[in-house]
Amino acid sequence: MGEINQNITQKTNEKVEEEVNQEEIPGVITTTSNAISDFIKKTAAQDFINWGRKNSLWFMTQPMGCCGVEMIATGCAHYDTDRFGIIPRNSPRHADVMIISGYVTKKYLPALKNLWEQMASPKWILAMGDCSISGGPFYESYSTVQNIDEIFPIDVFIPGCPPRPEALLEGFIQLQKKIAAKKDKGTNY
Amino acid sequence: MDAKTIIDSISNEFSDSISNTLIESEIRVSAYVSSPDVVEVCRYLKESLGFDHLSCESVVDYIKRDEFEVVYHIASYDHPVVLTLKAILPRDNPVIDSIVDVYWNANWYERENYELYGVSYTNHPYLKVLVLPEEMLGEWPLRKDYEGFPQKTAKNLV
């Protein structure tokens, strides 16, 4: 068990001032331990949580190449991804899923990591298209980062050049199945 | 102004530095220039012969000859002739004068040539990387003997 801080409800004014300095919230227990979430993962409550998570996979519109065009097409009205709870979002802070939809260059990798760290957990990554999986036609370029799965915890690879919107949708459904089966990588992050 | 007039004019003006002139057609001529005189030649082309803009500036790596060629494509809006001007640099120490003073748009061309080939331009106003990440400066990725490519087969392809 980690450190547990519990607020004492009856305090003098001086102590309240100290607490403001320590940035504590009255009536809130904070902990650095994972024990509670580890316990919940063993219970049926996690099934319910995962049911909610898998049905609200908002993805970040961060198109990186020609796959990005297919990604935007997927988000449009024709494919109606809302029925699966898949909605495009513009901000990484609103999003649950990041789609790497193009080749990652050495210059772009820090920005991509930055976006990934801005997303709130739980979060998942899809690798869309041959470029993001292995470099695609640019696999031996001096500026291409190969084997992106060693850098990001990628749950689903969607091959294609570019994959059709149906393929991207299928990738999302596979991700939903992984989340329901508690085999996804994103929840640990 | 036709192609032959232009070639004769620069050959007479810079008889020491201009060599290997070639009239490929009515609208394409080429010439080699010795690298210290490139700014003077460009200034003469711009002010006396009506070549008012630089279309392109690039570098070719001739590794067997152990040389770089800096290639300038200089053209005009007044007459149809495009001049291909080439300067030869040694491969181990490629230094040439910047022509930004004459043609301002050479600025980014020269920065790109610098980051990709390592040709350093003296008197350039801001010789920094243009597109490459900062940490790749010094690798000169478009040189023929560049070794820093990733492995030939990506892991996921196997």
Coordinates of C-alpha atoms in Angstrom, one line a residue:
Chain A
M1 CA 0.0 0.0 0.0
G2 CA 1.2 3.5 -0.8
E3 CA 0.9 6.6 1.3
I4 CA -2.6 7.7 2.3
N5 CA -3.5 11.2 3.2
Q6 CA -6.9 11.8 4.9
N7 CA -8.2 15.1 5.8
I8 CA -9.3 15.8 9.3
T9 CA -12.6 17.6 9.2
Q10 CA -12.3 19.6 12.4
K11 CA -9.4 22.1 12.1
T12 CA -8.4 25.4 13.3
N13 CA -8.0 28.3 10.8
E14 CA -4.2 28.0 10.9
K15 CA -4.4 24.4 9.9
V16 CA -6.7 25.2 7.0
E17 CA -4.1 27.7 5.8
E18 CA -1.5 25.0 5.9
E19 CA -3.7 22.7 3.9
V20 CA -4.3 25.3 1.2
N21 CA -0.5 25.5 0.9
Q22 CA -0.4 21.7 0.5
E23 CA -3.2 21.9 -2.1
E24 CA -5.5 19.4 -0.3
I25 CA -9.2 19.2 -1.0
P26 CA -11.4 18.9 2.1
G27 CA -13.2 15.6 2.4
V28 CA -11.1 13.9 -0.3
I29 CA -8.8 11.0 0.3
T30 CA -5.7 10.9 -1.9
T31 CA -3.4 7.9 -2.3
T32 CA -0.4 6.9 -4.4
S33 CA -1.4 3.3 -4.4
N34 CA -3.0 1.3 -7.2
A35 CA -4.6 -1.1 -4.7
I36 CA -8.2 0.1 -5.3
S37 CA -8.1 -0.1 -9.1
D38 CA -6.2 -3.4 -8.9
F39 CA -9.0 -4.7 -6.7
I40 CA -11.7 -3.5 -9.0
K41 CA -10.0 -5.2 -11.9
K42 CA -10.7 -8.5 -10.3
T43 CA -14.4 -7.8 -9.8
A44 CA -17.4 -7.7 -12.1
A45 CA -17.4 -3.9 -11.7
Q46 CA -14.5 -3.8 -14.2
D47 CA -16.7 -5.4 -16.8
F48 CA -19.2 -2.7 -16.4
I49 CA -16.5 0.0 -16.6
N50 CA -15.0 -1.5 -19.7
W51 CA -18.5 -1.7 -21.3
G52 CA -18.7 2.0 -20.8
R53 CA -15.2 2.6 -22.1
K54 CA -15.5 0.5 -25.2
N55 CA -18.7 2.3 -26.2
S56 CA -17.1 5.7 -26.0
L57 CA -14.0 5.6 -28.1
W58 CA -13.5 9.2 -29.1
F59 CA -10.6 9.5 -31.5
M60 CA -8.3 12.4 -32.0
T61 CA -8.4 13.9 -35.5
Q62 CA -4.7 14.1 -36.1
P63 CA -4.3 13.2 -39.8
M64 CA -0.7 12.6 -40.8
G65 CA -0.8 11.6 -44.4
C66 CA -3.1 10.1 -47.0
C67 CA -4.5 7.7 -44.4
G68 CA -5.7 10.9 -42.6
V69 CA -8.1 11.5 -45.5
E70 CA -9.7 8.1 -44.9
M71 CA -9.8 8.8 -41.2
I72 CA -11.7 12.0 -41.8
A73 CA -14.0 10.3 -44.2
T74 CA -14.7 7.7 -41.5
G75 CA -15.6 10.4 -39.1
C76 CA -18.1 11.9 -41.5
A77 CA -21.8 11.2 -41.6
H78 CA -21.8 8.5 -44.2
Y79 CA -20.3 5.8 -42.0
D80 CA -22.2 6.9 -38.9
T81 CA -19.6 5.9 -36.4
D82 CA -21.7 7.4 -33.6
R83 CA -23.6 4.1 -33.4
F84 CA -20.4 2.6 -31.9
G85 CA -19.7 5.6 -29.8
I86 CA -16.8 6.6 -32.0
I87 CA -16.7 10.4 -32.4
P88 CA -13.9 12.5 -33.8
R89 CA -12.5 15.1 -31.4
N90 CA -10.1 17.9 -32.1
S91 CA -8.3 18.1 -28.8
P92 CA -6.1 15.4 -27.3
R93 CA -7.5 16.1 -23.9
H94 CA -11.0 15.0 -25.0
A95 CA -9.9 12.0 -26.9
D96 CA -9.5 8.3 -25.9
V97 CA -7.9 6.9 -29.1
M98 CA -5.0 8.2 -31.0
I99 CA -4.7 7.0 -34.6
I100 CA -1.2 7.0 -36.0
S101 CA -2.2 7.5 -39.6
G102 CA 1.0 8.0 -41.5
Y103 CA 4.8 7.5 -41.5
V104 CA 6.4 9.0 -38.4
T105 CA 9.5 11.0 -39.1
K106 CA 12.3 11.7 -36.7
K107 CA 11.2 15.3 -36.5
Y108 CA 7.5 14.5 -35.9
L109 CA 8.1 11.8 -33.2
P110 CA 8.5 14.3 -30.3
A111 CA 5.3 16.1 -31.3
L112 CA 3.5 12.7 -31.5
K113 CA 4.8 11.8 -28.0
N114 CA 3.6 15.1 -26.8
L115 CA 0.1 14.6 -28.1
W116 CA 0.0 11.1 -26.6
E117 CA 1.1 12.4 -23.2
Q118 CA -1.6 15.1 -23.3
M119 CA -4.4 12.5 -23.6
A120 CA -6.1 11.5 -20.4
S121 CA -5.9 7.9 -19.4
P122 CA -7.4 5.3 -20.3
K123 CA -6.2 5.8 -23.8
W124 CA -5.5 3.5 -26.8
I125 CA -3.5 3.7 -30.0
L126 CA -4.4 2.3 -33.4
A127 CA -1.7 2.1 -36.1
M128 CA -3.4 2.8 -39.4
G129 CA -1.8 2.0 -42.7
D130 CA 1.4 0.4 -43.8
C131 CA 3.4 3.6 -43.2
S132 CA 2.7 3.7 -39.5
I133 CA 3.2 0.0 -39.0
S134 CA 6.5 -0.4 -40.8
G135 CA 7.4 2.7 -42.7
G136 CA 5.5 1.7 -45.8
P137 CA 7.1 2.9 -49.1
F138 CA 9.4 5.1 -47.0
Y139 CA 10.7 2.3 -44.8
E140 CA 14.4 2.9 -45.7
S141 CA 14.4 6.7 -45.7
Y142 CA 16.9 8.5 -43.5
S143 CA 14.1 10.3 -41.6
T144 CA 11.6 7.5 -41.0
V145 CA 11.1 5.9 -37.6
Q146 CA 10.5 2.2 -38.0
N147 CA 8.7 -0.2 -35.7
I148 CA 6.5 2.3 -34.0
D149 CA 5.1 -0.4 -31.7
E150 CA 8.4 -0.3 -29.7
I151 CA 7.6 3.3 -28.9
F152 CA 3.8 3.3 -28.4
P153 CA 1.6 0.6 -26.9
I154 CA -0.4 -0.2 -30.0
D155 CA -3.5 -2.3 -29.6
V156 CA -4.7 -2.8 -33.2
F157 CA -2.7 -2.7 -36.5
I158 CA -4.8 -1.9 -39.5
P159 CA -2.9 -2.7 -42.7
G160 CA -3.7 -1.1 -46.0
C161 CA -2.4 1.6 -48.2
P162 CA -4.6 3.4 -47.2
P163 CA -7.2 1.2 -45.4
R164 CA -10.7 1.8 -46.4
P165 CA -13.0 3.5 -43.8
E166 CA -14.7 0.1 -43.3
A167 CA -11.3 -1.3 -42.4
L168 CA -10.7 1.5 -39.9
L169 CA -14.1 0.8 -38.4
E170 CA -13.3 -2.9 -38.2
G171 CA -10.1 -1.9 -36.3
F172 CA -12.2 0.0 -33.8
I173 CA -14.5 -3.0 -33.4
Q174 CA -11.5 -5.2 -32.7
L175 CA -10.3 -2.7 -30.2
Q176 CA -13.7 -2.8 -28.5
K177 CA -13.5 -6.6 -28.4
K178 CA -10.1 -6.3 -26.8
I179 CA -11.3 -3.9 -24.2
A180 CA -14.3 -6.1 -23.4
A181 CA -12.0 -9.0 -23.0
K182 CA -9.6 -7.0 -20.8
K183 CA -6.7 -7.7 -23.1
D184 CA -6.1 -4.1 -24.2
K185 CA -2.8 -2.3 -23.5
G186 CA -4.3 1.1 -23.0
T187 CA -5.9 0.6 -19.6
N188 CA -2.5 0.1 -18.0
Y189 CA -1.4 3.5 -19.1
Chain B
M1 CA 18.4 38.3 -76.1
D2 CA 19.2 34.9 -77.5
A3 CA 21.2 32.0 -76.2
K4 CA 24.4 32.7 -78.1
T5 CA 24.5 36.4 -77.1
I6 CA 24.3 35.4 -73.5
I7 CA 27.0 32.8 -73.7
D8 CA 29.3 35.2 -75.6
S9 CA 28.7 38.0 -73.1
I10 CA 29.5 36.0 -70.0
S11 CA 32.5 34.3 -71.7
N12 CA 34.0 37.6 -72.6
E13 CA 33.3 39.3 -69.2
F14 CA 34.6 36.4 -67.1
S15 CA 37.0 34.7 -69.5
D16 CA 39.0 33.2 -66.5
S17 CA 36.1 31.7 -64.6
I18 CA 33.5 30.6 -67.1
S19 CA 34.3 27.3 -68.9
N20 CA 32.6 24.4 -70.7
T21 CA 29.8 26.6 -72.1
L22 CA 27.1 24.7 -73.9
I23 CA 24.1 25.9 -76.0
E24 CA 21.7 23.0 -75.6
S25 CA 18.9 24.7 -77.5
E26 CA 17.4 28.1 -78.1
I27 CA 16.2 28.3 -74.5
R28 CA 18.6 26.2 -72.5
V29 CA 22.3 27.1 -72.0
S30 CA 24.7 25.9 -69.4
A31 CA 28.2 26.9 -68.2
Y32 CA 30.6 26.0 -65.5
V33 CA 31.9 28.7 -63.2
S34 CA 34.8 28.6 -60.8
S35 CA 33.4 28.7 -57.3
P36 CA 35.1 31.9 -55.9
D37 CA 33.5 34.0 -58.7
V38 CA 29.9 32.8 -58.5
V39 CA 28.6 35.9 -56.8
E40 CA 30.2 38.2 -59.4
V41 CA 28.8 36.2 -62.2
C42 CA 25.3 36.1 -60.7
R43 CA 25.4 39.9 -60.2
Y44 CA 26.5 40.4 -63.8
L45 CA 23.7 38.1 -65.0
K46 CA 21.1 39.9 -63.0
E47 CA 22.2 43.5 -63.7
S48 CA 23.4 43.3 -67.3
L49 CA 21.7 40.3 -68.9
G50 CA 18.2 40.5 -67.5
F51 CA 18.3 37.2 -65.5
D52 CA 16.0 38.5 -62.8
H53 CA 15.2 35.4 -60.8
L54 CA 16.8 32.2 -59.5
S55 CA 14.6 29.2 -60.2
C56 CA 16.4 26.6 -58.3
E57 CA 19.6 25.9 -56.5
S58 CA 20.7 22.3 -55.8
V59 CA 23.7 20.1 -55.2
V60 CA 24.8 16.9 -56.9
D61 CA 27.1 14.5 -55.2
Y62 CA 29.6 13.0 -57.7
I63 CA 31.3 10.6 -55.3
K64 CA 33.5 8.9 -57.9
R65 CA 34.9 12.2 -58.9
D66 CA 35.1 13.2 -55.2
E67 CA 33.3 16.4 -56.0
F68 CA 30.1 18.3 -55.4
E69 CA 28.4 20.3 -58.1
V70 CA 26.3 23.2 -57.0
V71 CA 23.7 23.8 -59.7
Y72 CA 22.0 27.2 -60.2
H73 CA 19.0 27.5 -62.5
I74 CA 18.7 31.1 -63.4
A75 CA 16.0 32.4 -65.6
S76 CA 14.3 35.6 -66.8
Y77 CA 10.9 37.0 -67.3
D78 CA 12.0 39.1 -70.2
H79 CA 13.7 36.5 -72.5
P80 CA 13.1 32.7 -72.7
V81 CA 16.6 31.5 -71.9
V82 CA 17.3 29.5 -68.8
L83 CA 20.9 29.3 -67.7
T84 CA 22.2 26.3 -65.8
L85 CA 25.3 27.5 -63.9
K86 CA 27.4 24.9 -62.2
A87 CA 30.2 25.3 -59.7
I88 CA 32.5 22.4 -58.7
L89 CA 33.5 22.0 -55.0
P90 CA 35.9 19.6 -53.4
R91 CA 34.0 16.9 -51.4
D92 CA 36.1 17.1 -48.2
N93 CA 35.7 20.8 -47.7
P94 CA 32.7 22.2 -49.7
V95 CA 32.6 26.0 -49.1
I96 CA 31.1 28.5 -51.5
D97 CA 29.9 32.1 -51.3
S98 CA 26.2 32.6 -50.7
I99 CA 24.3 34.4 -53.5
V100 CA 21.6 35.6 -51.2
D101 CA 22.8 39.2 -51.7
V102 CA 22.0 38.8 -55.4
Y103 CA 19.0 36.5 -55.5
W104 CA 17.2 36.7 -52.1
N105 CA 15.2 33.5 -52.6
A106 CA 18.5 31.5 -52.5
N107 CA 18.2 31.7 -48.7
W108 CA 16.1 28.6 -48.1
Y109 CA 17.7 26.7 -51.0
E110 CA 21.1 27.2 -49.4
R111 CA 19.9 26.2 -46.0
E112 CA 18.4 23.0 -47.4
N113 CA 21.6 22.2 -49.3
Y114 CA 23.5 22.9 -46.1
E115 CA 21.5 20.5 -44.0
L116 CA 21.3 17.7 -46.6
Y117 CA 24.8 17.8 -48.2
G118 CA 26.9 19.9 -45.8
V119 CA 27.8 22.5 -48.3
S120 CA 28.5 25.5 -46.2
Y121 CA 27.8 28.9 -47.6
T122 CA 29.9 31.9 -46.5
N123 CA 28.1 35.2 -45.9
H124 CA 24.7 33.5 -45.6
P125 CA 22.4 35.5 -43.3
Y126 CA 21.0 32.5 -41.3
L127 CA 22.7 29.2 -42.1
K128 CA 20.6 26.9 -39.8
V129 CA 18.6 23.7 -40.5
L130 CA 15.4 24.3 -42.5
V131 CA 13.5 21.0 -42.4
L132 CA 15.6 18.4 -40.7
P133 CA 15.5 18.0 -36.9
E134 CA 18.3 19.8 -35.1
E135 CA 20.0 16.6 -33.9
M136 CA 20.4 15.3 -37.5
L137 CA 22.6 18.2 -38.5
G138 CA 26.0 16.9 -39.4
E139 CA 24.8 13.6 -40.8
W140 CA 24.3 15.0 -44.3
P141 CA 21.7 12.4 -45.3
L142 CA 21.7 13.0 -49.1
R143 CA 25.4 12.4 -49.5
K144 CA 26.1 9.1 -51.4
D145 CA 28.1 7.7 -48.6
Y146 CA 25.5 8.3 -45.9
E147 CA 25.3 5.2 -43.6
G148 CA 22.5 6.2 -41.2
F149 CA 19.6 4.5 -42.9
P150 CA 17.4 2.3 -40.8
Q151 CA 17.7 -1.5 -41.2
K152 CA 16.6 -2.7 -44.5
T153 CA 13.6 -4.8 -43.3
A154 CA 11.2 -3.5 -40.8
K155 CA 10.4 -6.0 -38.0
N156 CA 6.7 -6.1 -38.7
L157 CA 7.2 -7.0 -42.4
V158 CA 8.9 -10.4 -41.5

